[in-house]
Structures are given as C-alpha cells and as structure tokens.
PDB file of C-alpha atoms in Angstrom:
ATOM      1  CA  MET A   1       0.000   0.000   0.000  1.00 50.00           C
ATOM      2  CA  ALA A   2       1.402   3.380  -0.993  1.00 53.00           C
ATOM      3  CA  LYS A   3       2.146   5.717   1.891  1.00 58.00           C
ATOM      4  CA  THR A   4       0.226   8.964   2.080  1.00 58.00           C
ATOM      5  CA  ALA A   5       2.562  11.894   1.548  1.00 59.00           C
ATOM      6  CA  ARG A   6       2.951  13.997   4.661  1.00 67.00           C
ATOM      7  CA  ARG A   7       1.691  17.527   4.112  1.00 70.00           C
ATOM      8  CA  ARG A   8       4.430  20.101   4.368  1.00 75.00           C
ATOM      9  CA  GLN A   9       3.853  22.888   6.858  1.00 74.00           C
ATOM     10  CA  THR A  10       3.233  26.353   5.537  1.00 83.00           C
ATOM     11  CA  ARG A  11       5.585  29.117   6.610  1.00 76.00           C
ATOM     12  CA  GLU A  12       2.903  30.487   8.922  1.00 82.00           C
ATOM     13  CA  GLU A  13       2.325  27.081  10.534  1.00 82.00           C
ATOM     14  CA  SER A  14       6.049  26.546  11.021  1.00 84.00           C
ATOM     15  CA  GLN A  15       6.473  29.958  12.618  1.00 86.00           C
ATOM     16  CA  ALA A  16       3.475  29.366  14.896  1.00 90.00           C
ATOM     17  CA  GLN A  17       4.977  26.044  16.006  1.00 92.00           C
ATOM     18  CA  THR A  18       8.342  27.684  16.688  1.00 94.00           C
ATOM     19  CA  ARG A  19       6.689  30.450  18.683  1.00 95.00           C
ATOM     20  CA  GLU A  20       4.682  27.952  20.744  1.00 95.00           C
ATOM     21  CA  ARG A  21       7.778  25.900  21.572  1.00 96.00           C
ATOM     22  CA  LEU A  22       9.656  29.013  22.624  1.00 97.00           C
ATOM     23  CA  LEU A  23       6.751  30.093  24.848  1.00 97.00           C
ATOM     24  CA  GLU A  24       6.518  26.645  26.425  1.00 96.00           C
ATOM     25  CA  SER A  25      10.270  26.536  27.077  1.00 96.00           C
ATOM     26  CA  ALA A  26      10.263  30.038  28.543  1.00 97.00           C
ATOM     27  CA  SER A  27       7.341  29.142  30.823  1.00 95.00           C
ATOM     28  CA  LYS A  28       9.196  26.138  32.235  1.00 94.00           C
ATOM     29  CA  LEU A  29      12.423  28.069  32.760  1.00 95.00           C
ATOM     30  CA  PHE A  30      10.693  31.081  34.338  1.00 94.00           C
ATOM     31  CA  CYS A  31       9.084  28.738  36.861  1.00 90.00           C
ATOM     32  CA  LYS A  32      12.351  26.971  37.582  1.00 88.00           C
ATOM     33  CA  HIS A  33      14.810  29.879  37.678  1.00 90.00           C
ATOM     34  CA  GLY A  34      12.763  33.081  37.666  1.00 91.00           C
ATOM     35  CA  VAL A  35      12.556  35.533  34.785  1.00 94.00           C
ATOM     36  CA  GLU A  36      15.659  37.587  35.593  1.00 93.00           C
ATOM     37  CA  ALA A  37      17.878  34.496  35.807  1.00 94.00           C
ATOM     38  CA  THR A  38      16.628  33.039  32.515  1.00 96.00           C
ATOM     39  CA  SER A  39      18.593  34.056  29.436  1.00 95.00           C
ATOM     40  CA  ILE A  40      17.489  34.078  25.813  1.00 96.00           C
ATOM     41  CA  GLU A  41      20.157  31.431  25.156  1.00 96.00           C
ATOM     42  CA  GLN A  42      18.604  29.124  27.748  1.00 97.00           C
ATOM     43  CA  VAL A  43      15.157  29.539  26.211  1.00 97.00           C
ATOM     44  CA  THR A  44      16.342  28.788  22.673  1.00 96.00           C
ATOM     45  CA  GLU A  45      18.443  25.834  23.821  1.00 96.00           C
ATOM     46  CA  GLU A  46      15.523  24.357  25.744  1.00 96.00           C
ATOM     47  CA  ALA A  47      13.272  24.755  22.685  1.00 95.00           C
ATOM     48  CA  GLY A  48      15.902  23.458  20.257  1.00 95.00           C
ATOM     49  CA  TYR A  49      16.214  26.637  18.206  1.00 94.00           C
ATOM     50  CA  SER A  50      18.760  29.340  17.424  1.00 92.00           C
ATOM     51  CA  ARG A  51      18.844  32.950  18.590  1.00 93.00           C
ATOM     52  CA  GLY A  52      17.698  33.850  15.096  1.00 93.00           C
ATOM     53  CA  ALA A  53      14.489  31.890  15.633  1.00 94.00           C
ATOM     54  CA  PHE A  54      13.927  33.775  18.869  1.00 95.00           C
ATOM     55  CA  TYR A  55      14.316  37.206  17.309  1.00 95.00           C
ATOM     56  CA  SER A  56      12.069  36.213  14.416  1.00 94.00           C
ATOM     57  CA  ASN A  57       9.273  35.893  16.979  1.00 95.00           C
ATOM     58  CA  PHE A  58      10.153  38.283  19.816  1.00 95.00           C
ATOM     59  CA  GLU A  59      11.984  41.600  19.663  1.00 94.00           C
ATOM     60  CA  THR A  60      13.206  41.455  23.270  1.00 94.00           C
ATOM     61  CA  ARG A  61      13.004  39.326  26.397  1.00 94.00           C
ATOM     62  CA  ASP A  62      10.339  41.671  27.772  1.00 96.00           C
ATOM     63  CA  VAL A  63       8.172  41.003  24.706  1.00 97.00           C
ATOM     64  CA  LEU A  64       8.615  37.288  25.400  1.00 97.00           C
ATOM     65  CA  VAL A  65       7.638  37.748  29.052  1.00 97.00           C
ATOM     66  CA  CYS A  66       4.403  39.500  28.071  1.00 97.00           C
ATOM     67  CA  ALA A  67       3.627  36.814  25.492  1.00 97.00           C
ATOM     68  CA  VAL A  68       4.173  34.078  28.077  1.00 97.00           C
ATOM     69  CA  LEU A  69       1.814  35.819  30.493  1.00 96.00           C
ATOM     70  CA  GLU A  70      -0.839  36.386  27.795  1.00 96.00           C
ATOM     71  CA  ARG A  71      -0.691  32.685  26.910  1.00 95.00           C
ATOM     72  CA  GLU A  72      -1.009  31.600  30.539  1.00 93.00           C
ATOM     73  CA  LEU A  73      -3.896  33.987  31.253  1.00 94.00           C
ATOM     74  CA  ALA A  74      -5.783  32.841  28.141  1.00 94.00           C
ATOM     75  CA  GLN A  75      -5.472  29.227  29.263  1.00 92.00           C
ATOM     76  CA  SER A  76      -6.593  30.163  32.777  1.00 90.00           C
ATOM     77  CA  GLN A  77      -9.614  32.035  31.436  1.00 92.00           C
ATOM     78  CA  ARG A  78     -10.669  29.023  29.346  1.00 93.00           C
ATOM     79  CA  ARG A  79     -10.472  26.753  32.401  1.00 90.00           C
ATOM     80  CA  PHE A  80     -12.379  29.280  34.498  1.00 89.00           C
ATOM     81  CA  GLU A  81     -15.093  29.729  31.858  1.00 89.00           C
ATOM     82  CA  ALA A  82     -15.473  25.969  31.387  1.00 89.00           C
ATOM     83  CA  ILE A  83     -16.132  25.591  35.117  1.00 86.00           C
ATOM     84  CA  VAL A  84     -18.573  28.494  35.394  1.00 83.00           C
ATOM     85  CA  ASN A  85     -20.544  27.560  32.265  1.00 83.00           C
ATOM     86  CA  GLY A  86     -20.385  23.819  32.811  1.00 80.00           C
ATOM     87  CA  GLU A  87     -21.773  23.584  36.317  1.00 70.00           C
ATOM     88  CA  LEU A  88     -25.329  23.691  37.630  1.00 69.00           C
ATOM     89  CA  PRO A  89     -25.911  26.706  39.912  1.00 68.00           C
ATOM     90  CA  GLN A  90     -26.041  24.513  43.023  1.00 72.00           C
ATOM     91  CA  ASN A  91     -22.613  23.064  42.216  1.00 79.00           C
ATOM     92  CA  LEU A  92     -20.873  26.240  41.074  1.00 78.00           C
ATOM     93  CA  LEU A  93     -19.294  27.375  44.339  1.00 79.00           C
ATOM     94  CA  ALA A  94     -17.886  23.922  45.060  1.00 83.00           C
ATOM     95  CA  ALA A  95     -16.425  23.782  41.535  1.00 85.00           C
ATOM     96  CA  LEU A  96     -14.841  27.227  41.927  1.00 84.00           C
ATOM     97  CA  ARG A  97     -13.370  26.135  45.245  1.00 85.00           C
ATOM     98  CA  GLU A  98     -11.673  23.226  43.492  1.00 87.00           C
ATOM     99  CA  TYR A  99     -10.379  25.586  40.806  1.00 87.00           C
ATOM    100  CA  TYR A 100      -8.571  27.706  43.389  1.00 85.00           C
ATOM    101  CA  VAL A 101      -7.343  24.697  45.342  1.00 86.00           C
ATOM    102  CA  ASN A 102      -5.869  23.240  42.158  1.00 86.00           C
ATOM    103  CA  HIS A 103      -4.269  26.599  41.352  1.00 84.00           C
ATOM    104  CA  ALA A 104      -2.558  26.720  44.748  1.00 84.00           C
ATOM    105  CA  THR A 105      -1.146  23.218  44.275  1.00 83.00           C
ATOM    106  CA  ASP A 106      -0.023  23.697  40.664  1.00 83.00           C
ATOM    107  CA  PRO A 107       3.631  24.782  40.893  1.00 75.00           C
ATOM    108  CA  GLN A 108       3.974  25.586  37.191  1.00 79.00           C
ATOM    109  CA  GLY A 109       0.849  27.688  36.742  1.00 79.00           C
ATOM    110  CA  CYS A 110       0.994  29.451  40.091  1.00 83.00           C
ATOM    111  CA  MET A 111       4.742  30.032  40.216  1.00 85.00           C
ATOM    112  CA  LEU A 112       4.797  31.285  36.629  1.00 91.00           C
ATOM    113  CA  GLY A 113       2.423  34.101  37.510  1.00 89.00           C
ATOM    114  CA  VAL A 114       4.346  34.924  40.675  1.00 88.00           C
ATOM    115  CA  ALA A 115       7.698  34.915  38.829  1.00 91.00           C
ATOM    116  CA  ILE A 116       6.423  37.320  36.175  1.00 94.00           C
ATOM    117  CA  GLN A 117       4.864  39.651  38.743  1.00 92.00           C
ATOM    118  CA  MET A 118       8.131  39.745  40.699  1.00 92.00           C
ATOM    119  CA  TYR A 119       9.991  40.578  37.489  1.00 95.00           C
ATOM    120  CA  ALA A 120       7.518  43.386  36.768  1.00 95.00           C
ATOM    121  CA  PHE A 121       7.927  44.704  40.310  1.00 94.00           C
ATOM    122  CA  GLN A 122      11.694  44.930  39.789  1.00 93.00           C
ATOM    123  CA  ASN A 123      11.525  46.356  36.234  1.00 94.00           C
ATOM    124  CA  SER A 124       9.525  49.538  35.804  1.00 93.00           C
ATOM    125  CA  LYS A 125       9.730  49.464  31.987  1.00 92.00           C
ATOM    126  CA  ILE A 126       7.497  46.395  31.794  1.00 95.00           C
ATOM    127  CA  ARG A 127       5.403  46.948  34.930  1.00 96.00           C
ATOM    128  CA  THR A 128       2.616  48.934  33.268  1.00 96.00           C
ATOM    129  CA  ARG A 129       2.167  46.347  30.509  1.00 96.00           C
ATOM    130  CA  ILE A 130       2.077  43.436  32.962  1.00 96.00           C
ATOM    131  CA  ALA A 131      -0.378  45.290  35.192  1.00 96.00           C
ATOM    132  CA  SER A 132      -2.607  45.936  32.167  1.00 97.00           C
ATOM    133  CA  LEU A 133      -2.636  42.248  31.226  1.00 96.00           C
ATOM    134  CA  LEU A 134      -3.484  41.212  34.779  1.00 94.00           C
ATOM    135  CA  ARG A 135      -6.255  43.793  34.991  1.00 94.00           C
ATOM    136  CA  SER A 136      -7.747  42.623  31.691  1.00 95.00           C
ATOM    137  CA  ASP A 137      -7.677  39.073  32.996  1.00 93.00           C
ATOM    138  CA  GLN A 138      -9.480  40.121  36.160  1.00 92.00           C
ATOM    139  CA  ILE A 139     -12.143  41.992  34.187  1.00 92.00           C
ATOM    140  CA  ARG A 140     -12.731  38.996  31.916  1.00 92.00           C
ATOM    141  CA  LYS A 141     -13.040  36.605  34.853  1.00 89.00           C
ATOM    142  CA  LEU A 142     -15.462  38.958  36.568  1.00 88.00           C
ATOM    143  CA  GLU A 143     -17.592  38.953  33.397  1.00 87.00           C
ATOM    144  CA  ILE A 144     -17.518  35.155  33.344  1.00 85.00           C
ATOM    145  CA  LEU A 145     -18.307  34.962  37.045  1.00 81.00           C
ATOM    146  CA  ALA A 146     -21.257  37.334  36.694  1.00 79.00           C
ATOM    147  CA  GLN A 147     -22.814  34.997  34.130  1.00 75.00           C
ATOM    148  CA  GLY A 148     -22.547  32.111  36.546  1.00 69.00           C
ATOM    149  CA  THR A 149     -23.477  33.804  39.809  1.00 67.00           C
ATOM    150  CA  ASN A 150     -26.621  35.553  38.563  1.00 66.00           C
ATOM    151  CA  PRO A 151     -28.607  32.290  38.898  1.00 62.00           C
ATOM    152  CA  LEU A 152     -27.333  31.961  42.478  1.00 62.00           C
ATOM    153  CA  ALA A 153     -29.329  35.027  43.531  1.00 60.00           C
ATOM    154  CA  GLY A 154     -32.475  33.314  42.334  1.00 58.00           C
ATOM    155  CA  ARG A 155     -31.692  30.438  44.674  1.00 57.00           C
ATOM    156  CA  GLY A 156     -31.261  32.757  47.640  1.00 59.00           C
ATOM    157  CA  VAL A 157     -27.458  32.540  47.669  1.00 61.00           C
ATOM    158  CA  THR A 158     -25.827  35.874  48.499  1.00 67.00           C
ATOM    159  CA  LEU A 159     -22.065  36.289  48.299  1.00 68.00           C
ATOM    160  CA  PRO A 160     -20.535  38.011  51.361  1.00 68.00           C
ATOM    161  CA  ALA A 161     -18.551  40.506  49.264  1.00 72.00           C
ATOM    162  CA  GLU A 162     -18.282  41.904  45.770  1.00 79.00           C
ATOM    163  CA  PRO A 163     -16.969  39.364  43.212  1.00 80.00           C
ATOM    164  CA  GLU A 164     -13.912  41.565  42.561  1.00 84.00           C
ATOM    165  CA  THR A 165     -12.993  41.446  46.263  1.00 84.00           C
ATOM    166  CA  LEU A 166     -13.471  37.694  46.406  1.00 81.00           C
ATOM    167  CA  LEU A 167     -11.358  37.095  43.294  1.00 84.00           C
ATOM    168  CA  LEU A 168      -8.542  39.231  44.684  1.00 85.00           C
ATOM    169  CA  ALA A 169      -8.630  37.542  48.077  1.00 83.00           C
ATOM    170  CA  LEU A 170      -8.769  33.980  46.749  1.00 84.00           C
ATOM    171  CA  THR A 171      -6.105  34.492  44.077  1.00 86.00           C
ATOM    172  CA  SER A 172      -3.743  36.166  46.544  1.00 87.00           C
ATOM    173  CA  LEU A 173      -4.273  33.426  49.117  1.00 86.00           C
ATOM    174  CA  ALA A 174      -3.715  30.691  46.533  1.00 86.00           C
ATOM    175  CA  ASN A 175      -0.482  32.347  45.357  1.00 86.00           C
ATOM    176  CA  GLY A 176       0.784  32.814  48.916  1.00 87.00           C
ATOM    177  CA  LEU A 177       0.047  29.226  49.906  1.00 85.00           C
ATOM    178  CA  CYS A 178       1.737  27.933  46.768  1.00 85.00           C
ATOM    179  CA  ILE A 179       4.892  29.942  47.510  1.00 85.00           C
ATOM    180  CA  SER A 180       4.987  28.691  51.104  1.00 85.00           C
ATOM    181  CA  TRP A 181       4.654  25.117  49.914  1.00 84.00           C
ATOM    182  CA  MET A 182       7.240  25.456  47.134  1.00 80.00           C
ATOM    183  CA  VAL A 183       9.839  27.103  49.378  1.00 83.00           C
ATOM    184  CA  ASN A 184       9.409  24.781  52.337  1.00 84.00           C
ATOM    185  CA  ARG A 185       8.009  21.457  51.160  1.00 80.00           C
ATOM    186  CA  GLU A 186       9.525  19.588  54.100  1.00 84.00           C
ATOM    187  CA  SER A 187       7.441  21.546  56.602  1.00 86.00           C
ATOM    188  CA  VAL A 188       4.381  22.502  54.545  1.00 83.00           C
ATOM    189  CA  ASP A 189       2.352  19.489  53.466  1.00 85.00           C
ATOM    190  CA  VAL A 190       0.334  19.900  50.280  1.00 85.00           C
ATOM    191  CA  SER A 191      -2.722  18.463  52.030  1.00 88.00           C
ATOM    192  CA  LYS A 192      -2.567  21.376  54.483  1.00 87.00           C
ATOM    193  CA  VAL A 193      -2.393  23.826  51.587  1.00 86.00           C
ATOM    194  CA  ARG A 194      -5.561  22.312  50.143  1.00 88.00           C
ATOM    195  CA  GLU A 195      -7.287  22.289  53.531  1.00 90.00           C
ATOM    196  CA  ALA A 196      -6.387  25.915  54.281  1.00 88.00           C
ATOM    197  CA  LEU A 197      -7.776  27.167  50.989  1.00 87.00           C
ATOM    198  CA  GLN A 198     -10.895  25.004  51.220  1.00 87.00           C
ATOM    199  CA  LEU A 199     -11.655  26.317  54.706  1.00 87.00           C
ATOM    200  CA  THR A 200     -11.122  29.936  53.667  1.00 85.00           C
ATOM    201  CA  PHE A 201     -13.165  29.576  50.483  1.00 83.00           C
ATOM    202  CA  ASP A 202     -16.038  27.932  52.344  1.00 83.00           C
ATOM    203  CA  ARG A 203     -16.011  30.681  54.964  1.00 80.00           C
ATOM    204  CA  VAL A 204     -15.966  33.654  52.608  1.00 74.00           C
ATOM    205  CA  THR A 205     -18.561  32.194  50.244  1.00 72.00           C
ATOM    206  CA  GLY A 206     -20.873  30.794  52.883  1.00 68.00           C
ATOM    207  CA  LEU A 207     -20.386  27.155  51.881  1.00 65.00           C
ATOM    208  CA  ASP A 208     -19.705  26.343  55.516  1.00 62.00           C
ATOM    209  CA  GLY A 209     -23.289  27.331  56.353  1.00 59.00           C
ATOM    210  CA  ARG A 210     -22.281  30.215  58.603  1.00 58.00           C
ATOM    211  CA  LYS A 211     -23.627  33.736  58.160  1.00 53.00           C
TER     212      LYS A 211
END
C-alpha cells in the first residue's frame, strides 16, 4: 500500500509552532529559575532553536515575558469559563473552590504568575504592561463569574462581598500558599495547603453554612 505523503507545513504554521515551543520553554524556565535568571540562550536551547528563531518571533526578552503571560492567562480564562458555564448553579461554588485549590497546588501555573509579577515589580519598563494584562484578565473573569453567579441570587445565595474582592482575596491566598509550599516542602504538606484554601473559600462564600 502506498504511503500517504505527509503535508508540508506552511511558513505560517512553522512559525506558529516555533513560537509555541519558545513560549513553552520560557514558561518552564521562568518557573524553575525566575525571569531575571533566565537568558534568551537558555530559552532557545531548551526549545531546540537558534537565537535567530527567537528574534524572528520576539523583539526582546520583555516582549517574550508578556507573550508568556498572555498565553497563561488565556489558558486560565478558558479553564475558568469551562467551570462556570459547565456547572449547575447549586454546584458552582464547590467547583470554583476546586479551581482555586488546584491553582494553589499547581507549581507551574501558580509560580509562573508569581515569577512574572516579581519581574515586573523589579523592572519599571514592563510593569505597566504586565499590570494591564493582569487587569484585563481580572475583568474577563469577573464577566464570566457574573454569568454564573446571577442564577445563584435566584436560589437565595448571596455572596458576602463583591466578586472583585473575592477574586482578589482567593487568588492572593492561593499564590501565597503555593509559595509557602514550594519554598518549604519539608514543613508545609500539600494536604494542608488544600485544607487551608478550602476552609477559607467555604467561609468567605458561605459554603460552611455560617452567616
């Protein structure tokens, strides 16, 4: 039987694949070493490309950092939206609790965001752009959350604070717990990280039955 000829990638497809591999490699290295300690050479070596391939896709390391964050936030938004739109109203809060618990115990996703925010804190030239991306992400998640929580009001469920306040509190707590666990795994058990976030989430959302 004759073999089917493999379709050759277009230039656009090849460039998109190169860009994706560079973003994936940068994400891993940022989590492992931090942004400041990760060089362009390390990123290209990890991805299996040359410096020329890097500069064909990104003008500078800061452009790469923003692209990595945009990619991570887009993935996070898709996961968040799938939970909010995929759950029945009576199950929504429990599903959101699991989302934040998983975030706190996901070293790659959580630490990537922390690493980029620390880099932005230390580098004023990129800080405004990073802050803008994070704010856009928050706005989008609030829009998604509003779609899901509107039915809760009809069931007599009232959140104890504005959604924006809850998102800020839960995200900050998840990030802090993840850092504590990553830095001191010998003393901080991951089960305690999960328990701490579950207890806090249940308290602030009323899942624990307390007013």
